[in-house]
CSV table of C-alpha atoms in Angstrom, one decimal:
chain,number,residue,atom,x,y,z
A,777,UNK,CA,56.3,186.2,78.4
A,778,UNK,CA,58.0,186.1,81.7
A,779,UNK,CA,62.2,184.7,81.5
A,780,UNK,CA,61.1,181.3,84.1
A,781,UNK,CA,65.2,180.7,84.0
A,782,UNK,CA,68.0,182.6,83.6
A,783,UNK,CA,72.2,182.7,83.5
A,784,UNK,CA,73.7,185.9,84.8
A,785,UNK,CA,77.2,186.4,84.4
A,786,UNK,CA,78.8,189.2,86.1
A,787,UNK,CA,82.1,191.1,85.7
A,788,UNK,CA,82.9,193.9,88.0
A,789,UNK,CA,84.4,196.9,87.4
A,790,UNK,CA,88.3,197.8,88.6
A,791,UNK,CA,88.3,197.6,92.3
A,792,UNK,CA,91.0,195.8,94.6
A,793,UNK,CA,88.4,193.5,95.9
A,794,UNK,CA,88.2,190.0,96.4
A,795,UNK,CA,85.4,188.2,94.8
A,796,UNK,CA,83.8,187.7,98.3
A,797,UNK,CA,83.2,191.2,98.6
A,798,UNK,CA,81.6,191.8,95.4
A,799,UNK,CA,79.2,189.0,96.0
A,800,UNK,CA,78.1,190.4,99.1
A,801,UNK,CA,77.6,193.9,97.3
A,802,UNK,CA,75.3,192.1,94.9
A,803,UNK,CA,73.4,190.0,97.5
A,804,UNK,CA,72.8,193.6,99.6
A,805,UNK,CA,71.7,195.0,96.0
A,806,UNK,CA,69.3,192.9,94.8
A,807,UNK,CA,67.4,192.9,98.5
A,808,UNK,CA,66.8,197.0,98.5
A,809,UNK,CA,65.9,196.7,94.4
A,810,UNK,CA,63.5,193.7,95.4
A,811,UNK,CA,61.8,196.0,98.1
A,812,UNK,CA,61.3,198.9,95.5
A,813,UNK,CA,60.2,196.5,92.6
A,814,UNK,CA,57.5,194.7,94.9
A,815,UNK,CA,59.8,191.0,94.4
A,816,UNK,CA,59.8,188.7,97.0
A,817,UNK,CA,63.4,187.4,96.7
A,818,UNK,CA,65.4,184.6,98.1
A,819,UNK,CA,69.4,184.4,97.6
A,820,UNK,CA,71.5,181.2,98.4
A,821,UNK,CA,74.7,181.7,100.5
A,822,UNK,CA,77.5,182.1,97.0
A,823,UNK,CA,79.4,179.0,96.2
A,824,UNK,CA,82.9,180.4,95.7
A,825,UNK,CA,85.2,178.5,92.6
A,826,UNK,CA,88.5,177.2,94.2
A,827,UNK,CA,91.6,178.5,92.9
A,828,UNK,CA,92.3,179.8,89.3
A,829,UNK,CA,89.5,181.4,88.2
A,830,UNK,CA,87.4,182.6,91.3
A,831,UNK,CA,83.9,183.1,90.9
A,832,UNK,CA,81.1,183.5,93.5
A,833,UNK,CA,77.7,181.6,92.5
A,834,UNK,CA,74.2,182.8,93.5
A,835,UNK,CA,70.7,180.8,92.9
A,836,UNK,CA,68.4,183.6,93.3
A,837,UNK,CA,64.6,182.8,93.1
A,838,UNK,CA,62.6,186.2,92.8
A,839,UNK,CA,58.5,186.2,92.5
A,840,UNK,CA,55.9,188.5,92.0
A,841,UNK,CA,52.3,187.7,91.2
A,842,UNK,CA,51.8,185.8,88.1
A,843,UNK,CA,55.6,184.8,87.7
A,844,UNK,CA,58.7,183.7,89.0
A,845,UNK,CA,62.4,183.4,88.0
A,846,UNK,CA,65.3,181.7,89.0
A,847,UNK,CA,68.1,183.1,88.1
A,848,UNK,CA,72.2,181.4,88.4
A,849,UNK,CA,73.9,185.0,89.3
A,850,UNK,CA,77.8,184.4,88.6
A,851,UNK,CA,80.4,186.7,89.7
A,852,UNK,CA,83.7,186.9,88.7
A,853,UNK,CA,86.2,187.8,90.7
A,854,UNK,CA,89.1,190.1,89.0
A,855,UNK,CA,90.1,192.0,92.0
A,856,UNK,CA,93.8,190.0,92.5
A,857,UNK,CA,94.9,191.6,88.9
A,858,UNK,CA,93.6,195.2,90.5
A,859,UNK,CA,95.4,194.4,93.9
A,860,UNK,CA,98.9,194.4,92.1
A,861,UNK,CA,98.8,197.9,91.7
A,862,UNK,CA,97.4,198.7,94.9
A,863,UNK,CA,99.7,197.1,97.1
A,864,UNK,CA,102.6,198.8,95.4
A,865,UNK,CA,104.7,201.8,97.1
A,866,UNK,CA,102.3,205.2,97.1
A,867,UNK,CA,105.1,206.9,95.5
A,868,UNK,CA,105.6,204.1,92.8
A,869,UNK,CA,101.8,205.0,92.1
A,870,UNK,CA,102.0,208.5,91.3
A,871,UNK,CA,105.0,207.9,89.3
A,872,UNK,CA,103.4,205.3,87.3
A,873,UNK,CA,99.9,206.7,87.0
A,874,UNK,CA,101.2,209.9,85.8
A,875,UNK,CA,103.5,207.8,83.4
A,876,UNK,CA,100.0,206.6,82.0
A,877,UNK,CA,98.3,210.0,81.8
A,878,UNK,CA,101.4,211.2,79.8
A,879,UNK,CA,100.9,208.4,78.0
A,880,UNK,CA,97.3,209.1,76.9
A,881,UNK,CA,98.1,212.7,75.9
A,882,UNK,CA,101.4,211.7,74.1
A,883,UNK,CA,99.2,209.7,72.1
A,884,UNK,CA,96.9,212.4,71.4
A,885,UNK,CA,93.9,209.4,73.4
A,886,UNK,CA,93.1,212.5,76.1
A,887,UNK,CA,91.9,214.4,73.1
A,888,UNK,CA,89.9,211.8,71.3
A,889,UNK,CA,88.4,212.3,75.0
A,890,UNK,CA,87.2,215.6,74.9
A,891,UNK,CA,86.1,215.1,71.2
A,892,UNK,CA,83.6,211.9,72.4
A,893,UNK,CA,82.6,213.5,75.6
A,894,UNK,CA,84.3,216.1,77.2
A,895,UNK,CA,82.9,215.6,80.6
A,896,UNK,CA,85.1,212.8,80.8
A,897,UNK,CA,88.3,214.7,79.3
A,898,UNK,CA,87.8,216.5,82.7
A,899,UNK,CA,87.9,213.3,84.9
A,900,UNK,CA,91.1,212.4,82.8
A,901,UNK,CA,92.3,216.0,84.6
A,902,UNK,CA,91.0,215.5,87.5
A,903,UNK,CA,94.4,213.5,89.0
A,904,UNK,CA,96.6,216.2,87.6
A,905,UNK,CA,94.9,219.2,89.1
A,906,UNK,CA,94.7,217.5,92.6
A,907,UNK,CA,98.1,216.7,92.1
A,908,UNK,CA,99.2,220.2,90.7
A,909,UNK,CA,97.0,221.5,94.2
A,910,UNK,CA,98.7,219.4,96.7
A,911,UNK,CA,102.3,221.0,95.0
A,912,UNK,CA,101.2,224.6,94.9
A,913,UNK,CA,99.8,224.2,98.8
A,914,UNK,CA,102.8,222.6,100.1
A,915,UNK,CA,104.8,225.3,98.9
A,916,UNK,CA,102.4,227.9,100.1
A,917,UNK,CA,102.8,226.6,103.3
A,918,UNK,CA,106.7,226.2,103.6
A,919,UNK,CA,107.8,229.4,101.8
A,920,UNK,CA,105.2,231.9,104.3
A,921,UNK,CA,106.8,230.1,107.1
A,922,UNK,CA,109.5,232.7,109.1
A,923,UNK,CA,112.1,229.3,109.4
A,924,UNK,CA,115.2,228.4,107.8
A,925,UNK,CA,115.1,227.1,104.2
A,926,UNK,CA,115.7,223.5,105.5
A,927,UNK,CA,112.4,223.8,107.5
A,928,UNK,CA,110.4,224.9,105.2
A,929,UNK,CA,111.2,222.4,102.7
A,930,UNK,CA,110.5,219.4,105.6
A,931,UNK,CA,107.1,221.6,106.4
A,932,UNK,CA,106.1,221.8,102.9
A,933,UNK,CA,107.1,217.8,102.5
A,934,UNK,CA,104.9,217.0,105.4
A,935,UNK,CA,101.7,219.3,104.3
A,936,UNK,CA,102.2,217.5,100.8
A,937,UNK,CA,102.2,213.8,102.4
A,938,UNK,CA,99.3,214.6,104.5
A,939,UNK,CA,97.1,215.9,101.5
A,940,UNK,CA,97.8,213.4,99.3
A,941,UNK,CA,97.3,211.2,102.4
A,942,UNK,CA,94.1,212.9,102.8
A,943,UNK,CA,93.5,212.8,99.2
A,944,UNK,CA,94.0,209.0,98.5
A,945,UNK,CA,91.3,208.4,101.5
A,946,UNK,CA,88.5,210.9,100.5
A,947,UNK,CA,89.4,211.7,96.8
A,948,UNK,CA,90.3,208.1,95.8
A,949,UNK,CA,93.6,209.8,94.3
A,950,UNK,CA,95.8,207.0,94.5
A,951,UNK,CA,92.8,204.5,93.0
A,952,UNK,CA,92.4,207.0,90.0
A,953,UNK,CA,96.6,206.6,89.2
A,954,UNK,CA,96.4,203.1,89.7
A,955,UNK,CA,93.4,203.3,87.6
A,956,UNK,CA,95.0,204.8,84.4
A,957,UNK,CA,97.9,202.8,84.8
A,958,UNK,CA,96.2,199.9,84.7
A,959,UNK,CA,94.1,201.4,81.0
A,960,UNK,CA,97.8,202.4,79.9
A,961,UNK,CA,98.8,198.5,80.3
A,962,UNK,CA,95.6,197.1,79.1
A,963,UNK,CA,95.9,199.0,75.8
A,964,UNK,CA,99.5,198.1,75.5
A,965,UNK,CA,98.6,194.6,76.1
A,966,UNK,CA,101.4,194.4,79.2
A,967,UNK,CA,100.0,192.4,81.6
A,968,UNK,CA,100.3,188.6,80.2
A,969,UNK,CA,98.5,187.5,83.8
A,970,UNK,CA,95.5,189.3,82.3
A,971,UNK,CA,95.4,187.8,79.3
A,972,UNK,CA,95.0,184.5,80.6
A,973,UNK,CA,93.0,185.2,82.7
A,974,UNK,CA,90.5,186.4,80.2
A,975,UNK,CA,91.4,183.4,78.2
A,976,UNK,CA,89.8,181.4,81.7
A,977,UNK,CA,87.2,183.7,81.6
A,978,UNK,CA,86.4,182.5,78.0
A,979,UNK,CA,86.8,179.2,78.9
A,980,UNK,CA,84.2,179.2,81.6
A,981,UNK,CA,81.8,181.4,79.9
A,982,UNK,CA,81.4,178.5,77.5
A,983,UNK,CA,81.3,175.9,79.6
A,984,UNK,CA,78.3,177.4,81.6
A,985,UNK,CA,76.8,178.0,77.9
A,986,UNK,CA,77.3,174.4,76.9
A,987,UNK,CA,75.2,173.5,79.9
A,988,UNK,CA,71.5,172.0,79.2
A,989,UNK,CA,68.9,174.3,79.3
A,990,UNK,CA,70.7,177.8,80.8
A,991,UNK,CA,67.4,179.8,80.1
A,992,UNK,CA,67.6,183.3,78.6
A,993,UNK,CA,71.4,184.3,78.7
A,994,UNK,CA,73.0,187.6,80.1
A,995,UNK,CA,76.5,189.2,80.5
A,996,UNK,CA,76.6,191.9,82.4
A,997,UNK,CA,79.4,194.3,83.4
A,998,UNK,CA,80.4,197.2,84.8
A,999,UNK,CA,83.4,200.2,84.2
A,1000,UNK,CA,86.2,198.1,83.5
A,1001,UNK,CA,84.6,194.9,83.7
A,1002,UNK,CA,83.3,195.6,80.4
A,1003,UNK,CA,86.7,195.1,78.5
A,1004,UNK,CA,87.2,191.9,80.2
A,1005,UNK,CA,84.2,190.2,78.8
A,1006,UNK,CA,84.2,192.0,75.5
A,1007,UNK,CA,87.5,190.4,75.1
A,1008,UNK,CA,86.3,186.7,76.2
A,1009,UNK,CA,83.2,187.3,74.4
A,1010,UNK,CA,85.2,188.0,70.8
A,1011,UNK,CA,87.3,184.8,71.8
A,1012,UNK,CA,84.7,182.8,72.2
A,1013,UNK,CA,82.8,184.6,68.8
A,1014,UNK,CA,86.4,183.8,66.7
A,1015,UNK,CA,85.9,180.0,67.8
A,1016,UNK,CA,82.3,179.4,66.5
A,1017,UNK,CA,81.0,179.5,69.7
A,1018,UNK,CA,77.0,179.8,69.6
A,1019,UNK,CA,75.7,182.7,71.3
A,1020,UNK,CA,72.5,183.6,69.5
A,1021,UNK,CA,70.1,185.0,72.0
A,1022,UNK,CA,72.7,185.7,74.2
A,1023,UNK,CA,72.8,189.7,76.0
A,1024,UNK,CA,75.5,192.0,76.8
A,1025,UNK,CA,74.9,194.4,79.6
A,1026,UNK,CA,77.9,197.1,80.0
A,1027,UNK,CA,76.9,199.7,82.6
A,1028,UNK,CA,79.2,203.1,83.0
A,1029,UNK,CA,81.7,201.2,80.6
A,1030,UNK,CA,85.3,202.2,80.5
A,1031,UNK,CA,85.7,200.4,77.0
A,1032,UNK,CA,86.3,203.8,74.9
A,1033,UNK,CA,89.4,204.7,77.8
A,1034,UNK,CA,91.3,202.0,76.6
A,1035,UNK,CA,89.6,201.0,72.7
A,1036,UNK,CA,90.2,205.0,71.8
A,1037,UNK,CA,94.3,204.5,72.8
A,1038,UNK,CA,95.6,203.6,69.7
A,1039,UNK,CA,97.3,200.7,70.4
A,1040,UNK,CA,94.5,199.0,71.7
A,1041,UNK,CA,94.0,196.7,68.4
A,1042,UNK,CA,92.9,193.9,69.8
A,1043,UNK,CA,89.9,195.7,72.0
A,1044,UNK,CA,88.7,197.1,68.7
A,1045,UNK,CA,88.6,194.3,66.7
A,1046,UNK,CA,86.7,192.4,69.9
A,1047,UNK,CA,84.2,195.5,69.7
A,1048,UNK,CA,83.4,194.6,65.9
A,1049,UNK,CA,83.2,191.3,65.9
A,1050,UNK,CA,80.5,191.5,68.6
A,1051,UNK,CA,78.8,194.3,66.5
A,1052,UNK,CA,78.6,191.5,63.8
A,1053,UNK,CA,77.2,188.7,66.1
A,1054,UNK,CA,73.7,188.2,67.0
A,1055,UNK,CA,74.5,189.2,70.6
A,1056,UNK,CA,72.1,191.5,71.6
A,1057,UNK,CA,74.5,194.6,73.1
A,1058,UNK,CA,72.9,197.8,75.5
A,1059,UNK,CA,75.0,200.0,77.1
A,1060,UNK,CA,73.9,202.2,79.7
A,1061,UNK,CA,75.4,205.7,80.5
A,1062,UNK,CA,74.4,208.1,83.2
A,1063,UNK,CA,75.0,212.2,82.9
A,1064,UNK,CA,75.3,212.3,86.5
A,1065,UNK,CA,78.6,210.0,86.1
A,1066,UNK,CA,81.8,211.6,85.1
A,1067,UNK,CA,83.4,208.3,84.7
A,1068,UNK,CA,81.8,207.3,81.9
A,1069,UNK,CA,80.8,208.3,78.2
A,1070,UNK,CA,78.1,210.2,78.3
A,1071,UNK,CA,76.8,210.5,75.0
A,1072,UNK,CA,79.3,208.5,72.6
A,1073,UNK,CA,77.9,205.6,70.9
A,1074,UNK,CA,80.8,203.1,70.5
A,1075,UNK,CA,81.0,202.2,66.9
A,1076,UNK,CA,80.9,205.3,65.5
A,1077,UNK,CA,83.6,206.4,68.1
A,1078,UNK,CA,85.7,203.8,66.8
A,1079,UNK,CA,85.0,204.1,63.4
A,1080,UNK,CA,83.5,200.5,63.0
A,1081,UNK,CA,81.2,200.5,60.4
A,1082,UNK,CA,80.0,197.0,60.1
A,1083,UNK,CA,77.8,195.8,62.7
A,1084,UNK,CA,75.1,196.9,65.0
A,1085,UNK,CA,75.4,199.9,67.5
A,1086,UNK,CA,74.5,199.2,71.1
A,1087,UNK,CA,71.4,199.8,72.0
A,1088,UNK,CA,71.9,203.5,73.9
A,1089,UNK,CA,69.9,203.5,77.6
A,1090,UNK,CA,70.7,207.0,79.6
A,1091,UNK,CA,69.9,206.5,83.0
A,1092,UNK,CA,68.8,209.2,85.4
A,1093,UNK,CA,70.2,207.9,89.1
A,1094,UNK,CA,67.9,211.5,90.5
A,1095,UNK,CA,64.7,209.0,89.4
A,1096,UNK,CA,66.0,205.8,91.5
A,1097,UNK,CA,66.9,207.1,94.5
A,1098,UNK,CA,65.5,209.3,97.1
A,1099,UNK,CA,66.3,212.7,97.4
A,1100,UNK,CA,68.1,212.4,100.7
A,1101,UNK,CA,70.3,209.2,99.4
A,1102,UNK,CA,70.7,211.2,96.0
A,1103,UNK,CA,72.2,214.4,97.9
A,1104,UNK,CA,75.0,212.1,99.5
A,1105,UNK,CA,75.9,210.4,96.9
A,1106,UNK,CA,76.5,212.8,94.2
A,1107,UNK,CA,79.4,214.8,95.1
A,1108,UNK,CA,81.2,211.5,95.5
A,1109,UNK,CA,81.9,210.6,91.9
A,1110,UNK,CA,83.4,206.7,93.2
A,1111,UNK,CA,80.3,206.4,94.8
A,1112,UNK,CA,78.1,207.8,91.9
A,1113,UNK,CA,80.1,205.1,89.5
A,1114,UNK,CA,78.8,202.4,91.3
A,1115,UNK,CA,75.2,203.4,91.7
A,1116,UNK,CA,74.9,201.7,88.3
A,1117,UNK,CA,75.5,197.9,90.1
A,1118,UNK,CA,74.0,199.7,93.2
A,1119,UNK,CA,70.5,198.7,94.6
A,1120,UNK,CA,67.8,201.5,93.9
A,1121,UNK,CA,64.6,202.5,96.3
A,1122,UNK,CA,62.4,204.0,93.5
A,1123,UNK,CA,61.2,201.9,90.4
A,1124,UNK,CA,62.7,203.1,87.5
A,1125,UNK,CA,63.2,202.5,83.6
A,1126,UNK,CA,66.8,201.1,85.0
A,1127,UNK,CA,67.6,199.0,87.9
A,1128,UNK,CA,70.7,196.3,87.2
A,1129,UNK,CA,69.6,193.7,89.7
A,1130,UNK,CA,65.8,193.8,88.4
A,1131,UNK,CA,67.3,193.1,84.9
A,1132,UNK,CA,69.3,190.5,85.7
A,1133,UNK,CA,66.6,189.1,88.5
A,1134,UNK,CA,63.5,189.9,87.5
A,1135,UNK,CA,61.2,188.8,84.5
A,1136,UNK,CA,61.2,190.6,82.0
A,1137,UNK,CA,63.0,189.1,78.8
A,1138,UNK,CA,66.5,191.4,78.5
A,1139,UNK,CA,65.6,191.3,74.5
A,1140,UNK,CA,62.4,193.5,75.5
A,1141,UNK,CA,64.5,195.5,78.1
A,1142,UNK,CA,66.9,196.5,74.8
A,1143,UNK,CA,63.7,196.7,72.6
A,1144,UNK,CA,61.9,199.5,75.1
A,1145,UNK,CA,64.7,200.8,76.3
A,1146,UNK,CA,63.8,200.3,79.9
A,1147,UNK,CA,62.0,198.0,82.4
A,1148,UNK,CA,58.3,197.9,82.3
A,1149,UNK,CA,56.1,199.5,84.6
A,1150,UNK,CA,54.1,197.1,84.5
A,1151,UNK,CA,55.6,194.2,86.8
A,1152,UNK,CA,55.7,193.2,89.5
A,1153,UNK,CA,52.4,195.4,90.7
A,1154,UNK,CA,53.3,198.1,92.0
A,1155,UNK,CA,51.3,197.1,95.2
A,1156,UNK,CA,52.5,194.7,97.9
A,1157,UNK,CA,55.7,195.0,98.6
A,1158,UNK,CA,57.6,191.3,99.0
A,1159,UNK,CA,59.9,190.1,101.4
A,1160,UNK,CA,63.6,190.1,100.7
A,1161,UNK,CA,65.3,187.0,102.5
């Protein structure tokens, strides 16, 4: 039977962006999915929380023939606890983000990497060996240079600015040290700004449950968003909050970078008491992505035993995409990481704004392991507005 109401509740994935932004990304979305998935869709101008908390609200009504569903799309906006790191000193950065990879392999994490899936282990390396590259070029450079010794160390500074210039604006360097910094302090629980927040996240999570009638119930989240709500989630769980019926979406999760660093206690003992709920849990993993876990199942990773697995989805971003937007794209690993909260222009078993937009019941979605073929018909295309 066709979801007639539902509450989406968004978390977005670790990018210095205000929630604005990341409400027009999902408004943008969900118009190319609806074209592809034959919905005629209508989105509201988002509502934007005041200060505190910021969250972006969407009314989305999406149709097809023989249904329609209204859906309350929420976004959260984390980008402000991202932005710290970002607006620090470049060199700061570096320093810092390869204070966190250090800490990772100190730890003997990297390796618990390569042991759950080792395409990732080689993301974890990726940072290093630009960085090692920049080094070994710069002093290429300066030491074939027929100059005094005080040039070529101010030529070989220069070249190694301008490629990690170069590589921060093209490679996302700077983003990926910033990136594992932030995972370093997340596991180490260092960041008391994030922990209230998450505790307002919570907070407002239940409030929008304890609202009559919410209709069929979905978290969704993406890379890093994932930890965030896994944590409010197990708050709200510890409390005797009712979520029964309720579903958890995490798309290219980053949970395992941070929940396989052993001092991540608390993110593990949020994974298990959602394993033990009646929350129905899919994760969704992509081969093509090198920024997520591939393969790993998360209980077993983290040697929960009690408790459900997630329900497993691989997702094939060749299948949703044409083969001239696919070609673009997937040398661009950022860019590939997002495709999962990205609109598609092919129907496919996976599309995250025609699971959180369209009809079908999430509980079948986890049941079938992807979307139906069978709605909307495939014929007539609708209107996106």
């Amino acid at each position: 039977m066709p979801v007639s109401r539902r509450l989406a509740l968004v978390f977005p994935g670790f990018e210095p962006l205000p929630v604005e932004a990341h409400c027009s990304r999902f408004i943008r979305e969900a118009k190319r999915t609806a074209s592809a998935y034959g919905m005629t869709l209508s989105l509201s101008d988002p509502v934007y929380s005041g200060a505190g908390l910021r969250t972006g609200t969407i009314a989305v009504d999406a149709s097809g023939e023989g249904w329609r569903t209204q859906t309350e799309a929420v976004v959260y906006g984390l980008g402000d606890l991202n932005a710290v790191y970002a607006e620090r000193n470049p060199a700061v950065r570096i320093l810092t983000g390869l204070g966190a990879l250090a800490d990772f392999i100190g730890t003997g994490t990297f390796f618990r990497f390569v042991w759950t899936s080792w395409r990732y282990s080689l993301f974890f390396l990726y940072p290093l060996v630009t960085l090692f590259g920049v080094v070994a070029i710069a002093a290429a450079v300066g030491s074939f240079l027929p100059v005094s010794t005080i040039l070529r160390w101010l030529v070989g500074i220069l070249v190694a600015v301008g490629l990690l210039w170069f590589a921060s604006k093209r490679m996302h360097f700077l983003l990926m040290m910033d990136d594992w910094a932030f995972a370093r302090d997340m596991a180490r629980e260092r960041r008391p700004d994030v922990k209230e927040r998450i505790a307002a996240v919570a907070a407002d999570i239940e409030t929008r449950l304890s609202a009559p009638d919410p209709g069929e119930v979905v978290l969704a989240a993406h890379s890093f968003g994932a930890i965030t709500v896994m944590l409010a989630i197990a708050d709200l769980l510890s409390r005797g909050c009712d979520m029964r019926g309720a579903g958890l979406l995490t798309v290219g999760s980053s949970l395992l970078k941070v929940a396989l660093h052993p001092a991540a206690v608390r993110l593990r003992a949020a994974v298990g008491i959602i394993a033990t709920s009646p929350i129905t849990w899919v994760d969704c993993q992509s081969l093509t992505d090198p920024m997520n876990f591939y393969g790993s199942r998360p209980l077993h990773t983290l040697g929960i035993r009690k408790g459900r697995e997630a329900r497993i989805i691989r997702v094939r971003f060749r299948t949703q995409l044409r083969p001239k937007t696919y070609r673009a794209i997937k040398y661009d690993f950022f860019r590939v990481h997002r495709q999962f909260v990205y609109g598609v222009e092919k129907r496919s078993p996976y599309a995250f704004h025609a699971i959180l937009c369209g009809p079908e019941p999430f509980a079948a979605f986890a049941e079938e392991g992807a979307l139906s073929e069978n709605w909307p018909p495939a014929s007539g295309v609708g209107k996106a507005g």
